[in-house]
Tab-separated table of N, CA and C and ligand atoms in Angstrom:
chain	number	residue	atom	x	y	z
A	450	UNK	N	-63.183	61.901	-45.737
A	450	UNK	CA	-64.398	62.625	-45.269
A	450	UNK	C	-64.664	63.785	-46.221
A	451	UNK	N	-65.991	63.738	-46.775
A	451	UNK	CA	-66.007	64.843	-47.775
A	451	UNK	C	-66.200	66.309	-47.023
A	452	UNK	N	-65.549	67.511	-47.696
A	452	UNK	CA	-65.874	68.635	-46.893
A	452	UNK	C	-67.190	69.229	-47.326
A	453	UNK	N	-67.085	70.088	-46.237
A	453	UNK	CA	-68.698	70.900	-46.962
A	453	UNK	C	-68.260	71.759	-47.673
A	454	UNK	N	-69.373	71.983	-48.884
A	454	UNK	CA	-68.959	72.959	-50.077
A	454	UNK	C	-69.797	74.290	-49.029
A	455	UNK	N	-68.487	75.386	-49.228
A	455	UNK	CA	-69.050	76.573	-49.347
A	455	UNK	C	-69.549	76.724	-50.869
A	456	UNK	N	-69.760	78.179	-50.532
A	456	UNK	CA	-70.308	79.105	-51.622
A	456	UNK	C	-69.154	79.297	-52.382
A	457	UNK	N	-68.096	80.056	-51.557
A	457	UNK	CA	-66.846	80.481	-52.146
A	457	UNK	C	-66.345	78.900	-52.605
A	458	UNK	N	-66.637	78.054	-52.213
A	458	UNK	CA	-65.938	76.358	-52.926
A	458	UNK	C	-66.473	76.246	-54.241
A	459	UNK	N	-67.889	76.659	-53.938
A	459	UNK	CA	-68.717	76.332	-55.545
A	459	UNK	C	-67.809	77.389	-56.393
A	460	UNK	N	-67.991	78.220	-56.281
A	460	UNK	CA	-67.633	79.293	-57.016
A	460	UNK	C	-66.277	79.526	-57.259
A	461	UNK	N	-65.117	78.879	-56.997
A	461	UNK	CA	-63.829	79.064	-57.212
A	461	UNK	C	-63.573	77.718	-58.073
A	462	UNK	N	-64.631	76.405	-57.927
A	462	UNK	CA	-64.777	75.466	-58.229
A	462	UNK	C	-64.928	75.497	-59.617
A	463	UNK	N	-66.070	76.313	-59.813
A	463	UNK	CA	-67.065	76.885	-61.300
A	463	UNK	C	-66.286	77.290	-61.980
A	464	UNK	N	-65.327	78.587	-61.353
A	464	UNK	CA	-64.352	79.476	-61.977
A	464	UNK	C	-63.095	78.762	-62.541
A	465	UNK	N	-63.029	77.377	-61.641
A	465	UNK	CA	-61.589	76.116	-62.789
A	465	UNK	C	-62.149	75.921	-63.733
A	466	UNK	N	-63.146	75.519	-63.924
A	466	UNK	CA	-63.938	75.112	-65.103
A	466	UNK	C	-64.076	76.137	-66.476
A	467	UNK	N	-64.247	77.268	-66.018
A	467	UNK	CA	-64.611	78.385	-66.528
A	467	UNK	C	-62.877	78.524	-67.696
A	468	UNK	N	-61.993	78.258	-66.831
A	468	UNK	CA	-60.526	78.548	-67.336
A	468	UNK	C	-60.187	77.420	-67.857
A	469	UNK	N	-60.696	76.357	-67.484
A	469	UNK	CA	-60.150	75.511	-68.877
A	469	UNK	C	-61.203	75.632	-70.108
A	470	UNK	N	-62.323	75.521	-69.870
A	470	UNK	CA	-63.208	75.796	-71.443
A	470	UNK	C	-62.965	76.847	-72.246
A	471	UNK	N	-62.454	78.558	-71.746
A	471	UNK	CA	-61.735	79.276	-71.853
A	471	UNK	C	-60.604	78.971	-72.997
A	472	UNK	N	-59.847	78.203	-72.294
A	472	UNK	CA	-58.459	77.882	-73.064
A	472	UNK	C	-58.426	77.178	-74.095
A	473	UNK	N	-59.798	75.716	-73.889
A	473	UNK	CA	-60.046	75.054	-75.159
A	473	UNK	C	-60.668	75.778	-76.196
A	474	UNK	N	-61.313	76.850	-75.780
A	474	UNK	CA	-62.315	77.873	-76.893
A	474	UNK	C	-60.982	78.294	-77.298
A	475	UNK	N	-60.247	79.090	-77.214
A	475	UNK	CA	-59.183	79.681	-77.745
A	475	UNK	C	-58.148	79.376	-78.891
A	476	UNK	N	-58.361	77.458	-78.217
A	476	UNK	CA	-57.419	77.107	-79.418
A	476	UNK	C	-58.093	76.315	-80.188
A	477	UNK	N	-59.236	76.542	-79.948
A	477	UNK	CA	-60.542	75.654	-81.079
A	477	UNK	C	-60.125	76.143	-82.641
A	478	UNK	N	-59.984	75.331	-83.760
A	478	UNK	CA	-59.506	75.529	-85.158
A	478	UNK	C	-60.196	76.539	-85.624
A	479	UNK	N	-61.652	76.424	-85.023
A	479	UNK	CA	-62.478	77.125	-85.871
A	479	UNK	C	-62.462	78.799	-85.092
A	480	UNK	N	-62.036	78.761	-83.918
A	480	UNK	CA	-62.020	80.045	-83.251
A	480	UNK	C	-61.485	81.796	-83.661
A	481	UNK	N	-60.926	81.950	-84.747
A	481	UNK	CA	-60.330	82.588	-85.359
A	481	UNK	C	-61.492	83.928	-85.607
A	482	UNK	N	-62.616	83.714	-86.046
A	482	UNK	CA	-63.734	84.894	-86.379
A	482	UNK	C	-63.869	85.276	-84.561
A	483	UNK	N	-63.853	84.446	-84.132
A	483	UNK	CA	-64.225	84.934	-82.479
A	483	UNK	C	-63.174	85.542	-81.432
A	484	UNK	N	-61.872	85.493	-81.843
A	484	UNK	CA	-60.915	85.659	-80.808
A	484	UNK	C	-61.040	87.324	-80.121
A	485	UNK	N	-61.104	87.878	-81.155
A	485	UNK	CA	-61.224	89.579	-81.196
A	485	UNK	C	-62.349	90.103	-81.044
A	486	UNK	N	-62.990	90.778	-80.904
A	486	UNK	CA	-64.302	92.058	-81.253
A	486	UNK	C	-63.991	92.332	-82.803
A	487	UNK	N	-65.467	91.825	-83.498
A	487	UNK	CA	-65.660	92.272	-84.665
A	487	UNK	C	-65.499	93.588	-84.535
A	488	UNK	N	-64.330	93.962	-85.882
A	488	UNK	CA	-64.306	95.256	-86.189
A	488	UNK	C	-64.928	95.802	-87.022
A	489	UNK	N	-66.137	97.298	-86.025
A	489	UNK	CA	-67.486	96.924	-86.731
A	489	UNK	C	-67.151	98.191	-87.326
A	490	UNK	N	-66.177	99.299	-87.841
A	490	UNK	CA	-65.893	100.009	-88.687
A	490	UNK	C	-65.626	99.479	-90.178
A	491	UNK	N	-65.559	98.351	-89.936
A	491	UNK	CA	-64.899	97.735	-91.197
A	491	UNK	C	-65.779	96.433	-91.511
A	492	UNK	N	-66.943	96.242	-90.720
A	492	UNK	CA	-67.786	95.218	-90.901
A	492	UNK	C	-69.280	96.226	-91.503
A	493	UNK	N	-69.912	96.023	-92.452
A	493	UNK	CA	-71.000	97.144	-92.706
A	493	UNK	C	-72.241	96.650	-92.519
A	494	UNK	N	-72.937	97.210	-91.571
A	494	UNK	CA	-74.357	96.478	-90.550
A	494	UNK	C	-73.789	96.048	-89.091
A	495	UNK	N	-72.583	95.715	-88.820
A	495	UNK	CA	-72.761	94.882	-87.723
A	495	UNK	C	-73.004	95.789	-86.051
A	496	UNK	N	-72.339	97.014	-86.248
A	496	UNK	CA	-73.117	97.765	-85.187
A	496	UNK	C	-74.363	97.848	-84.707
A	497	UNK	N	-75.404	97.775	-86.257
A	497	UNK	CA	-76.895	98.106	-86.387
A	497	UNK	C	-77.337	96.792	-85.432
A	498	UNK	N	-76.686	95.820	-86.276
A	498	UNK	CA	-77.552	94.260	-85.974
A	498	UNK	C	-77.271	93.632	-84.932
A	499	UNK	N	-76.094	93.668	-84.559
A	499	UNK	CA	-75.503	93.129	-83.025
A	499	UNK	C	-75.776	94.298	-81.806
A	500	UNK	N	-76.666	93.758	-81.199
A	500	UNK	CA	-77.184	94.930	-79.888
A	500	UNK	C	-75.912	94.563	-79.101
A	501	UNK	N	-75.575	93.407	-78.352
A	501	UNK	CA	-74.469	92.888	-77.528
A	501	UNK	C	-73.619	91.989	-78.040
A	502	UNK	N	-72.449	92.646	-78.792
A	502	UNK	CA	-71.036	92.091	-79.200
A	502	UNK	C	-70.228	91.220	-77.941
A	503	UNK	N	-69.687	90.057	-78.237
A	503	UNK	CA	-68.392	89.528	-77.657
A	503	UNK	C	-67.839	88.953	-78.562
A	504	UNK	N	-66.624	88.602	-77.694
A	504	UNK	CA	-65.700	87.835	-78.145
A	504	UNK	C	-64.688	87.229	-77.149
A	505	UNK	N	-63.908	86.248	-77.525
A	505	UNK	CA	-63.117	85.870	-76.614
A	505	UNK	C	-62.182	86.297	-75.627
A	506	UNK	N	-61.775	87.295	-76.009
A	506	UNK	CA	-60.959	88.043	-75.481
A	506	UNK	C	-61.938	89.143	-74.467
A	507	UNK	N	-62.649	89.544	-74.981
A	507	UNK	CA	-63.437	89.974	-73.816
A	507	UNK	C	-64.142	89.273	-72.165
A	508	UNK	N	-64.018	87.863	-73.007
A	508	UNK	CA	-64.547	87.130	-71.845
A	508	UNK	C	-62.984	86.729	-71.015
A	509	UNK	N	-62.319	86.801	-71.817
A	509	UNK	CA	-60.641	86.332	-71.057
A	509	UNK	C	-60.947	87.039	-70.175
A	510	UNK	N	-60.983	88.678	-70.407
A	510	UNK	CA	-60.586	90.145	-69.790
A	510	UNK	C	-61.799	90.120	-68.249
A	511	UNK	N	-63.090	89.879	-68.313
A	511	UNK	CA	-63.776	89.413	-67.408
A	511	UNK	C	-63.892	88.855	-66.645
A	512	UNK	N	-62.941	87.275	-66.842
A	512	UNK	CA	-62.432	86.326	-65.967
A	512	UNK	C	-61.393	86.835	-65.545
A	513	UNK	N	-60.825	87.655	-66.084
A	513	UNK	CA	-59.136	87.939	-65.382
A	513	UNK	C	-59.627	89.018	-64.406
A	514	UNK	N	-60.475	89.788	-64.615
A	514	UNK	CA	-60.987	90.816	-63.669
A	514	UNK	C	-62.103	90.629	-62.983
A	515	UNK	N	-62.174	89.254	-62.689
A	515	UNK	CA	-63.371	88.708	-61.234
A	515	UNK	C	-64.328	89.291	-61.645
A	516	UNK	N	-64.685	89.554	-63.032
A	516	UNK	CA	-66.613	89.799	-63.253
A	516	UNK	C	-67.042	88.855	-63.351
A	517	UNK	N	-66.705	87.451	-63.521
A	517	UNK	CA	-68.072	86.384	-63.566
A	517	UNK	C	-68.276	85.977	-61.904
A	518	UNK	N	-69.624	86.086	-61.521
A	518	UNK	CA	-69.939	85.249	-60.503
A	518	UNK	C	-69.866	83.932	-60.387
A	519	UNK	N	-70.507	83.396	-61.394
A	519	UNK	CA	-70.801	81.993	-61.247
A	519	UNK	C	-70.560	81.566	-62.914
A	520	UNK	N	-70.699	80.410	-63.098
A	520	UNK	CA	-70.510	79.627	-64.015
A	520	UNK	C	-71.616	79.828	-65.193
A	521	UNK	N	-72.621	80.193	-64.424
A	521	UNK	CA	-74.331	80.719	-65.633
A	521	UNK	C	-73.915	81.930	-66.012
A	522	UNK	N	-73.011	82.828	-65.585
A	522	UNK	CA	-72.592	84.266	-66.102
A	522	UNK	C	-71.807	84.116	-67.338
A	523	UNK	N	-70.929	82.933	-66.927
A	523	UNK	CA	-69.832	82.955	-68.347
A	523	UNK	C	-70.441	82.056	-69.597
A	524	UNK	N	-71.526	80.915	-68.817
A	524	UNK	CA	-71.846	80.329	-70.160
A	524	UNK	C	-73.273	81.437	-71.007
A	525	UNK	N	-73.894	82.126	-70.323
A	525	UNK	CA	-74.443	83.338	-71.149
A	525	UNK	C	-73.200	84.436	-71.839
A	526	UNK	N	-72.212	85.028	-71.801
A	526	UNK	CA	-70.807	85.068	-72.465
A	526	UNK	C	-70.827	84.671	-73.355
A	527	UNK	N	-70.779	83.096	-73.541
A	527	UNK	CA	-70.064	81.863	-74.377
A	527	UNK	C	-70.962	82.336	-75.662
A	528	UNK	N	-72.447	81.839	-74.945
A	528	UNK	CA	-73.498	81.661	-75.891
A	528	UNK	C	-73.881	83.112	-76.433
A	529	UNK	N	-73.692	84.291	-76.072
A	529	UNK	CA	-73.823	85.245	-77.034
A	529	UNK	C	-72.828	85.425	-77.925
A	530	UNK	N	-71.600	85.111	-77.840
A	530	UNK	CA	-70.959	84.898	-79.394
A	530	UNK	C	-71.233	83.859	-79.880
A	531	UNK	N	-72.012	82.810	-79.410
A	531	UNK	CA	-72.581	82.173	-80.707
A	531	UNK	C	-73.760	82.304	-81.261
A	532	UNK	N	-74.585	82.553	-80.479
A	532	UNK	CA	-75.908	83.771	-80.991
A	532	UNK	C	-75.874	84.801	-81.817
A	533	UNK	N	-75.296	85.506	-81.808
A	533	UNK	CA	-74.784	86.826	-82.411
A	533	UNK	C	-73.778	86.437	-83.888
A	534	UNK	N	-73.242	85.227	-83.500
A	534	UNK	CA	-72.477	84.317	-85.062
A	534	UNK	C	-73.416	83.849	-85.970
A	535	UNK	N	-74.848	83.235	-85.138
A	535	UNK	CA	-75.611	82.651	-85.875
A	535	UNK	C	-76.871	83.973	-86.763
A	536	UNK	N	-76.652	84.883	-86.017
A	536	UNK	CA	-77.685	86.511	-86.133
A	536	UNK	C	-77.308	86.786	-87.770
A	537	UNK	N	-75.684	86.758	-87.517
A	537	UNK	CA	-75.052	87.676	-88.532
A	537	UNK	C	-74.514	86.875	-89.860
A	538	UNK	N	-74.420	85.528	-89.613
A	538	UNK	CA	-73.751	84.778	-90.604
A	538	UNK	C	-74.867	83.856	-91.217
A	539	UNK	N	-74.791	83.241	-92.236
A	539	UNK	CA	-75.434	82.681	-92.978
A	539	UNK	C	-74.655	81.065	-92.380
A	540	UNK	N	-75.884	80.225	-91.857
A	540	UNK	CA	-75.628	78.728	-91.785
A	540	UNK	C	-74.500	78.365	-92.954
A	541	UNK	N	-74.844	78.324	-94.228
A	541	UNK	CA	-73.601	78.148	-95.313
A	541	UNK	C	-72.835	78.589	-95.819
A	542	UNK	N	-71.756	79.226	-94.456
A	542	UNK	CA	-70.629	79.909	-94.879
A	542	UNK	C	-69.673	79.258	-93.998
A	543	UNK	N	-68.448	80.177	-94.310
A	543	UNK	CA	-67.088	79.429	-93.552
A	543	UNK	C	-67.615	80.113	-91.784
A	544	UNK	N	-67.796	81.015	-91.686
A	544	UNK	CA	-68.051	81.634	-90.045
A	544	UNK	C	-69.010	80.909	-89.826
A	545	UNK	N	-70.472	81.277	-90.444
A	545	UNK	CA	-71.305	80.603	-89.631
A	545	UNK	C	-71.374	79.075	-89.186
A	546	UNK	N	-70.566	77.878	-89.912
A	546	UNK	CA	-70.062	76.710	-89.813
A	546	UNK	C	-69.159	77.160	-88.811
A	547	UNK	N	-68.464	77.507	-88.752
A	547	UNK	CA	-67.274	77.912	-87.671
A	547	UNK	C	-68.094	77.667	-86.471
A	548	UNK	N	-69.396	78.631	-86.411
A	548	UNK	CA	-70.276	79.128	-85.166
A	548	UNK	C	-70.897	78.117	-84.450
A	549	UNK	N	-70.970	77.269	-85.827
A	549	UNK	CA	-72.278	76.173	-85.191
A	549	UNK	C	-71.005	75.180	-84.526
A	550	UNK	N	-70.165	74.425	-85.080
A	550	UNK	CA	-69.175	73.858	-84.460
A	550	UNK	C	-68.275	74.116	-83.320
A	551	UNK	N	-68.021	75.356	-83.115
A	551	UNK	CA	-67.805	75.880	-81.682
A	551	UNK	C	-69.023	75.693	-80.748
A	552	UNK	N	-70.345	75.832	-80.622
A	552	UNK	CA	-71.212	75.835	-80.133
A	552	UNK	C	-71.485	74.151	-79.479
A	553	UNK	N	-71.445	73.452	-80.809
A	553	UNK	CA	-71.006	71.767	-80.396
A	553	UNK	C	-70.359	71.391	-79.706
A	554	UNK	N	-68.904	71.694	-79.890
A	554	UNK	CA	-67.907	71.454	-78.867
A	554	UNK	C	-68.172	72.317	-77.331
A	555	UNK	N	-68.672	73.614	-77.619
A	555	UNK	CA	-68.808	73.985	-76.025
A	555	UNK	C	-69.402	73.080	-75.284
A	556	UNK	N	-70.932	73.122	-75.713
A	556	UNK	CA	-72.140	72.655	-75.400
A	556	UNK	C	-71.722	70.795	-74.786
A	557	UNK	N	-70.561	69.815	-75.714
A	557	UNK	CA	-70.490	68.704	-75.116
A	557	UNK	C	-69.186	68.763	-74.034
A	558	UNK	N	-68.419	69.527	-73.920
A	558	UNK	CA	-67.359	70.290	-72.924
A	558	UNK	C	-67.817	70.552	-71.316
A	559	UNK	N	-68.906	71.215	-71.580
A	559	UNK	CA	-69.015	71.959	-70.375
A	559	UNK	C	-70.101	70.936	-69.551
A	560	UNK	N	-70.762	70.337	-70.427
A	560	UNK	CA	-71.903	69.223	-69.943
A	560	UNK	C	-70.979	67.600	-68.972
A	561	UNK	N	-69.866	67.836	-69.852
A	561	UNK	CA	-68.317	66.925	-69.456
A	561	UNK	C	-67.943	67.468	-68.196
A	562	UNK	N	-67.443	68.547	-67.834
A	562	UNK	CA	-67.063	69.065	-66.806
A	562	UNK	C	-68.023	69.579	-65.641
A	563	UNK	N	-69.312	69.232	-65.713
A	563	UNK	CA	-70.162	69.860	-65.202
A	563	UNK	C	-70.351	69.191	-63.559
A	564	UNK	N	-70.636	69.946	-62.732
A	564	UNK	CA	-70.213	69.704	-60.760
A	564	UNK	C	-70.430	68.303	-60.990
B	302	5K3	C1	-67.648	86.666	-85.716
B	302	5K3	O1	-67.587	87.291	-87.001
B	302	5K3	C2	-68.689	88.202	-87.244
B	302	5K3	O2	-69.868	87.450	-87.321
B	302	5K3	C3	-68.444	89.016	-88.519
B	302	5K3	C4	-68.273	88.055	-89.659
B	302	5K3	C5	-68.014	88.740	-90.983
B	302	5K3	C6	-67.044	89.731	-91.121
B	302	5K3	C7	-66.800	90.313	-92.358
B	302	5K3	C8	-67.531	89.881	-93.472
B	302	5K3	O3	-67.292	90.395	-94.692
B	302	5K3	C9	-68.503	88.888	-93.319
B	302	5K3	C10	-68.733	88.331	-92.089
């Protein structure tokens, strides 16, 4: 007999999902420019040009501290470090290739796991 989905079902539901794409982003080959917060003392422009910085670890730190509501919170997350990869990097480089290929793999991941 199927149960009825609460709210709290969807949403604790969303939030498994959330922790494994999480974990596959992390150990994605290409993940390495993204794991950290660009260090924008030592990056020259990227304060100016990036209005809203992430990175992986920030989104870890969010999920570990119950800021995402729902599943549309973390994939806006996802997609501003790859927005912000694609802002700052040139399509024909090692990052911005990095950017676009993380973005691939999210994008067919989460469409995989999706309710
Ligand atoms: C996610 O990485 C950021 O887009 C910064 C990339 C970058 C850092 C230093 C450079 O000399 C060039 C690009």
């Amino acid at each position: 007999v199927k149960k009825a989905k609460t709210a709290k079902d969807s949403n604790t539901h969303g939030l498994t999902k959330c922790r494994v794409l999480l974990a596959e982003l992390e150990a994605h080959p290409d993940a390495w420019p993204f794991l950290t917060p660009v260090n924008q003392k030592a990056v020259p422009g990227y304060r100016k040009v990036i209005k809203k910085p992430m990175d992986l670890s920030t989104i870890r730190e969010k999920l570990t501290n119950n800021q995402y509501l729902n599943l549309e919170t973390f994939i806006a997350d996802v997609n501003l470090i790859f927005d912000n990869c694609e802002k700052f990097n040139e399509d024909d480089s090692e990052i911005g290739r990095g950017g676009h290929s993380m973005r691939r793999f999210f994008d067919k991941r989460w469409t995989e796991l999706l309710d």
